C-alpha cells in the first residue's frame, strides 16, 4: 500500500540500509583521522525520510518519530540553504 505523496525511491529504501552503506566509509575515515562526525550530502536526506517512513509504518515510538521528523525538517532546511549557495 502506497501513501499519497511518497516517492517510489523512498519506499524502496525505507530500511535505511542504503544510508548506512553511504556513511560508513566516511565515518571510518573521519574516525581514523581523530574526528567525531561526517557530513551528510543533501542528496542523502531522502534516506532519512525513508527510515522515518519505515518506523512510522510499524507504529514506532511517538517520541522517536517526533525527533526523526524534526531532524528531517532541519536537514531539509539546511539542504535548501545549501542549494541556494551553489
mmCIF file with all atom_site columns, C-alpha atoms in Angstrom:
data_model
loop_
_atom_site.group_PDB
_atom_site.id
_atom_site.type_symbol
_atom_site.label_atom_id
_atom_site.label_alt_id
_atom_site.label_comp_id
_atom_site.label_asym_id
_atom_site.label_entity_id
_atom_site.label_seq_id
_atom_site.pdbx_PDB_ins_code
_atom_site.Cartn_x
_atom_site.Cartn_y
_atom_site.Cartn_z
_atom_site.occupancy
_atom_site.B_iso_or_equiv
_atom_site.pdbx_formal_charge
_atom_site.auth_seq_id
_atom_site.auth_comp_id
_atom_site.auth_asym_id
_atom_site.auth_atom_id
_atom_site.pdbx_PDB_model_num
ATOM 1  C CA . UNK A 1 1  ? 0.000  0.000  0.000  1.00 0.00 ? 1  UNK A CA 1
ATOM 2  C CA . UNK A 1 2  ? 1.482  3.316  -1.067 1.00 0.00 ? 2  UNK A CA 1
ATOM 3  C CA . UNK A 1 3  ? 0.868  6.511  0.861  1.00 0.00 ? 3  UNK A CA 1
ATOM 4  C CA . UNK A 1 4  ? -0.070 9.509  -1.229 1.00 0.00 ? 4  UNK A CA 1
ATOM 5  C CA . UNK A 1 5  ? 2.832  11.801 -1.955 1.00 0.00 ? 5  UNK A CA 1
ATOM 6  C CA . UNK A 1 6  ? 5.501  9.221  -1.142 1.00 0.00 ? 6  UNK A CA 1
ATOM 7  C CA . UNK A 1 7  ? 8.143  8.769  -3.815 1.00 0.00 ? 7  UNK A CA 1
ATOM 8  C CA . UNK A 1 8  ? 8.900  5.213  -5.049 1.00 0.00 ? 8  UNK A CA 1
ATOM 9  C CA . UNK A 1 9  ? 12.604 5.652  -4.131 1.00 0.00 ? 9  UNK A CA 1
ATOM 10 C CA . UNK A 1 10 ? 11.619 6.425  -0.550 1.00 0.00 ? 10 UNK A CA 1
ATOM 11 C CA . UNK A 1 11 ? 9.594  3.243  -0.284 1.00 0.00 ? 11 UNK A CA 1
ATOM 12 C CA . UNK A 1 12 ? 12.337 1.173  -1.926 1.00 0.00 ? 12 UNK A CA 1
ATOM 13 C CA . UNK A 1 13 ? 14.960 2.491  0.527  1.00 0.00 ? 13 UNK A CA 1
ATOM 14 C CA . UNK A 1 14 ? 12.738 2.504  3.604  1.00 0.00 ? 14 UNK A CA 1
ATOM 15 C CA . UNK A 1 15 ? 15.028 0.270  5.622  1.00 0.00 ? 15 UNK A CA 1
ATOM 16 C CA . UNK A 1 16 ? 17.681 2.972  5.821  1.00 0.00 ? 16 UNK A CA 1
ATOM 17 C CA . UNK A 1 17 ? 20.313 0.368  4.902  1.00 0.00 ? 17 UNK A CA 1
ATOM 18 C CA . UNK A 1 18 ? 21.458 2.355  1.890  1.00 0.00 ? 18 UNK A CA 1
ATOM 19 C CA . UNK A 1 19 ? 22.266 5.372  4.065  1.00 0.00 ? 19 UNK A CA 1
ATOM 20 C CA . UNK A 1 20 ? 24.402 3.262  6.370  1.00 0.00 ? 20 UNK A CA 1
ATOM 21 C CA . UNK A 1 21 ? 26.447 1.939  3.451  1.00 0.00 ? 21 UNK A CA 1
ATOM 22 C CA . UNK A 1 22 ? 26.957 5.506  2.190  1.00 0.00 ? 22 UNK A CA 1
ATOM 23 C CA . UNK A 1 23 ? 28.000 6.965  5.543  1.00 0.00 ? 23 UNK A CA 1
ATOM 24 C CA . UNK A 1 24 ? 30.113 4.084  6.919  1.00 0.00 ? 24 UNK A CA 1
ATOM 25 C CA . UNK A 1 25 ? 33.191 4.711  4.734  1.00 0.00 ? 25 UNK A CA 1
ATOM 26 C CA . UNK A 1 26 ? 33.089 8.441  5.516  1.00 0.00 ? 26 UNK A CA 1
ATOM 27 C CA . UNK A 1 27 ? 32.698 7.815  9.229  1.00 0.00 ? 27 UNK A CA 1
ATOM 28 C CA . UNK A 1 28 ? 35.585 5.347  9.173  1.00 0.00 ? 28 UNK A CA 1
ATOM 29 C CA . UNK A 1 29 ? 37.847 7.887  7.508  1.00 0.00 ? 29 UNK A CA 1
ATOM 30 C CA . UNK A 1 30 ? 36.841 10.640 9.929  1.00 0.00 ? 30 UNK A CA 1
ATOM 31 C CA . UNK A 1 31 ? 37.369 8.345  12.923 1.00 0.00 ? 31 UNK A CA 1
ATOM 32 C CA . UNK A 1 32 ? 40.787 7.296  11.601 1.00 0.00 ? 32 UNK A CA 1
ATOM 33 C CA . UNK A 1 33 ? 41.732 10.976 11.481 1.00 0.00 ? 33 UNK A CA 1
ATOM 34 C CA . UNK A 1 34 ? 40.518 11.538 15.035 1.00 0.00 ? 34 UNK A CA 1
ATOM 35 C CA . UNK A 1 35 ? 37.213 13.241 14.169 1.00 0.00 ? 35 UNK A CA 1
ATOM 36 C CA . UNK A 1 36 ? 33.794 12.529 15.592 1.00 0.00 ? 36 UNK A CA 1
ATOM 37 C CA . UNK A 1 37 ? 31.335 13.022 12.724 1.00 0.00 ? 37 UNK A CA 1
ATOM 38 C CA . UNK A 1 38 ? 30.911 13.109 8.965  1.00 0.00 ? 38 UNK A CA 1
ATOM 39 C CA . UNK A 1 39 ? 28.867 15.406 6.776  1.00 0.00 ? 39 UNK A CA 1
ATOM 40 C CA . UNK A 1 40 ? 25.738 14.144 5.070  1.00 0.00 ? 40 UNK A CA 1
ATOM 41 C CA . UNK A 1 41 ? 25.166 15.104 1.452  1.00 0.00 ? 41 UNK A CA 1
ATOM 42 C CA . UNK A 1 42 ? 21.934 16.864 0.550  1.00 0.00 ? 42 UNK A CA 1
ATOM 43 C CA . UNK A 1 43 ? 21.046 14.004 -1.802 1.00 0.00 ? 43 UNK A CA 1
ATOM 44 C CA . UNK A 1 44 ? 21.167 11.571 1.156  1.00 0.00 ? 44 UNK A CA 1
ATOM 45 C CA . UNK A 1 45 ? 18.341 13.264 3.050  1.00 0.00 ? 45 UNK A CA 1
ATOM 46 C CA . UNK A 1 46 ? 15.854 11.014 1.236  1.00 0.00 ? 46 UNK A CA 1
ATOM 47 C CA . UNK A 1 47 ? 17.256 8.060  3.190  1.00 0.00 ? 47 UNK A CA 1
ATOM 48 C CA . UNK A 1 48 ? 16.410 9.737  6.490  1.00 0.00 ? 48 UNK A CA 1
ATOM 49 C CA . UNK A 1 49 ? 12.899 10.309 5.175  1.00 0.00 ? 49 UNK A CA 1
ATOM 50 C CA . UNK A 1 50 ? 12.684 6.634  4.204  1.00 0.00 ? 50 UNK A CA 1
ATOM 51 C CA . UNK A 1 51 ? 13.815 5.478  7.641  1.00 0.00 ? 51 UNK A CA 1
ATOM 52 C CA . UNK A 1 52 ? 11.185 7.671  9.316  1.00 0.00 ? 52 UNK A CA 1
ATOM 53 C CA . UNK A 1 53 ? 8.504  6.307  6.990  1.00 0.00 ? 53 UNK A CA 1
ATOM 54 C CA . UNK A 1 54 ? 9.590  2.765  7.848  1.00 0.00 ? 54 UNK A CA 1
ATOM 55 C CA . UNK A 1 55 ? 9.457  3.469  11.579 1.00 0.00 ? 55 UNK A CA 1
ATOM 56 C CA . UNK A 1 56 ? 6.050  5.091  11.203 1.00 0.00 ? 56 UNK A CA 1
ATOM 57 C CA . UNK A 1 57 ? 4.705  2.167  9.169  1.00 0.00 ? 57 UNK A CA 1
ATOM 58 C CA . UNK A 1 58 ? 5.055  -0.280 12.046 1.00 0.00 ? 58 UNK A CA 1
ATOM 59 C CA . UNK A 1 59 ? 3.920  2.080  14.778 1.00 0.00 ? 59 UNK A CA 1
ATOM 60 C CA . UNK A 1 60 ? 7.260  3.265  16.113 1.00 0.00 ? 60 UNK A CA 1
ATOM 61 C CA . UNK A 1 61 ? 7.501  5.227  19.327 1.00 0.00 ? 61 UNK A CA 1
ATOM 62 C CA . UNK A 1 62 ? 5.931  8.677  19.106 1.00 0.00 ? 62 UNK A CA 1
ATOM 63 C CA . UNK A 1 63 ? 8.945  10.342 20.717 1.00 0.00 ? 63 UNK A CA 1
ATOM 64 C CA . UNK A 1 64 ? 11.337 8.801  18.193 1.00 0.00 ? 64 UNK A CA 1
ATOM 65 C CA . UNK A 1 65 ? 9.037  9.759  15.327 1.00 0.00 ? 65 UNK A CA 1
ATOM 66 C CA . UNK A 1 66 ? 8.829  13.353 16.575 1.00 0.00 ? 66 UNK A CA 1
ATOM 67 C CA . UNK A 1 67 ? 12.605 13.616 16.893 1.00 0.00 ? 67 UNK A CA 1
ATOM 68 C CA . UNK A 1 68 ? 13.050 11.993 13.474 1.00 0.00 ? 68 UNK A CA 1
ATOM 69 C CA . UNK A 1 69 ? 10.575 14.372 11.846 1.00 0.00 ? 69 UNK A CA 1
ATOM 70 C CA . UNK A 1 70 ? 12.280 17.356 13.495 1.00 0.00 ? 70 UNK A CA 1
ATOM 71 C CA . UNK A 1 71 ? 15.655 16.098 12.239 1.00 0.00 ? 71 UNK A CA 1
ATOM 72 C CA . UNK A 1 72 ? 14.246 15.649 8.739  1.00 0.00 ? 72 UNK A CA 1
ATOM 73 C CA . UNK A 1 73 ? 12.791 19.168 8.755  1.00 0.00 ? 73 UNK A CA 1
ATOM 74 C CA . UNK A 1 74 ? 16.158 20.581 9.846  1.00 0.00 ? 74 UNK A CA 1
ATOM 75 C CA . UNK A 1 75 ? 18.023 18.599 7.175  1.00 0.00 ? 75 UNK A CA 1
ATOM 76 C CA . UNK A 1 76 ? 15.595 19.792 4.515  1.00 0.00 ? 76 UNK A CA 1
ATOM 77 C CA . UNK A 1 77 ? 16.046 23.372 5.707  1.00 0.00 ? 77 UNK A CA 1
ATOM 78 C CA . UNK A 1 78 ? 19.831 23.031 5.564  1.00 0.00 ? 78 UNK A CA 1
ATOM 79 C CA . UNK A 1 79 ? 19.543 21.379 2.151  1.00 0.00 ? 79 UNK A CA 1
ATOM 80 C CA . UNK A 1 80 ? 17.535 24.330 0.864  1.00 0.00 ? 80 UNK A CA 1
ATOM 81 C CA . UNK A 1 81 ? 20.129 26.763 2.182  1.00 0.00 ? 81 UNK A CA 1
ATOM 82 C CA . UNK A 1 82 ? 22.960 24.702 0.667  1.00 0.00 ? 82 UNK A CA 1
ATOM 83 C CA . UNK A 1 83 ? 21.118 24.610 -2.651 1.00 0.00 ? 83 UNK A CA 1
ATOM 84 C CA . UNK A 1 84 ? 20.905 28.401 -2.781 1.00 0.00 ? 84 UNK A CA 1
ATOM 85 C CA . UNK A 1 85 ? 24.661 28.742 -2.273 1.00 0.00 ? 85 UNK A CA 1
ATOM 86 C CA . UNK A 1 86 ? 25.582 26.782 -5.388 1.00 0.00 ? 86 UNK A CA 1
#
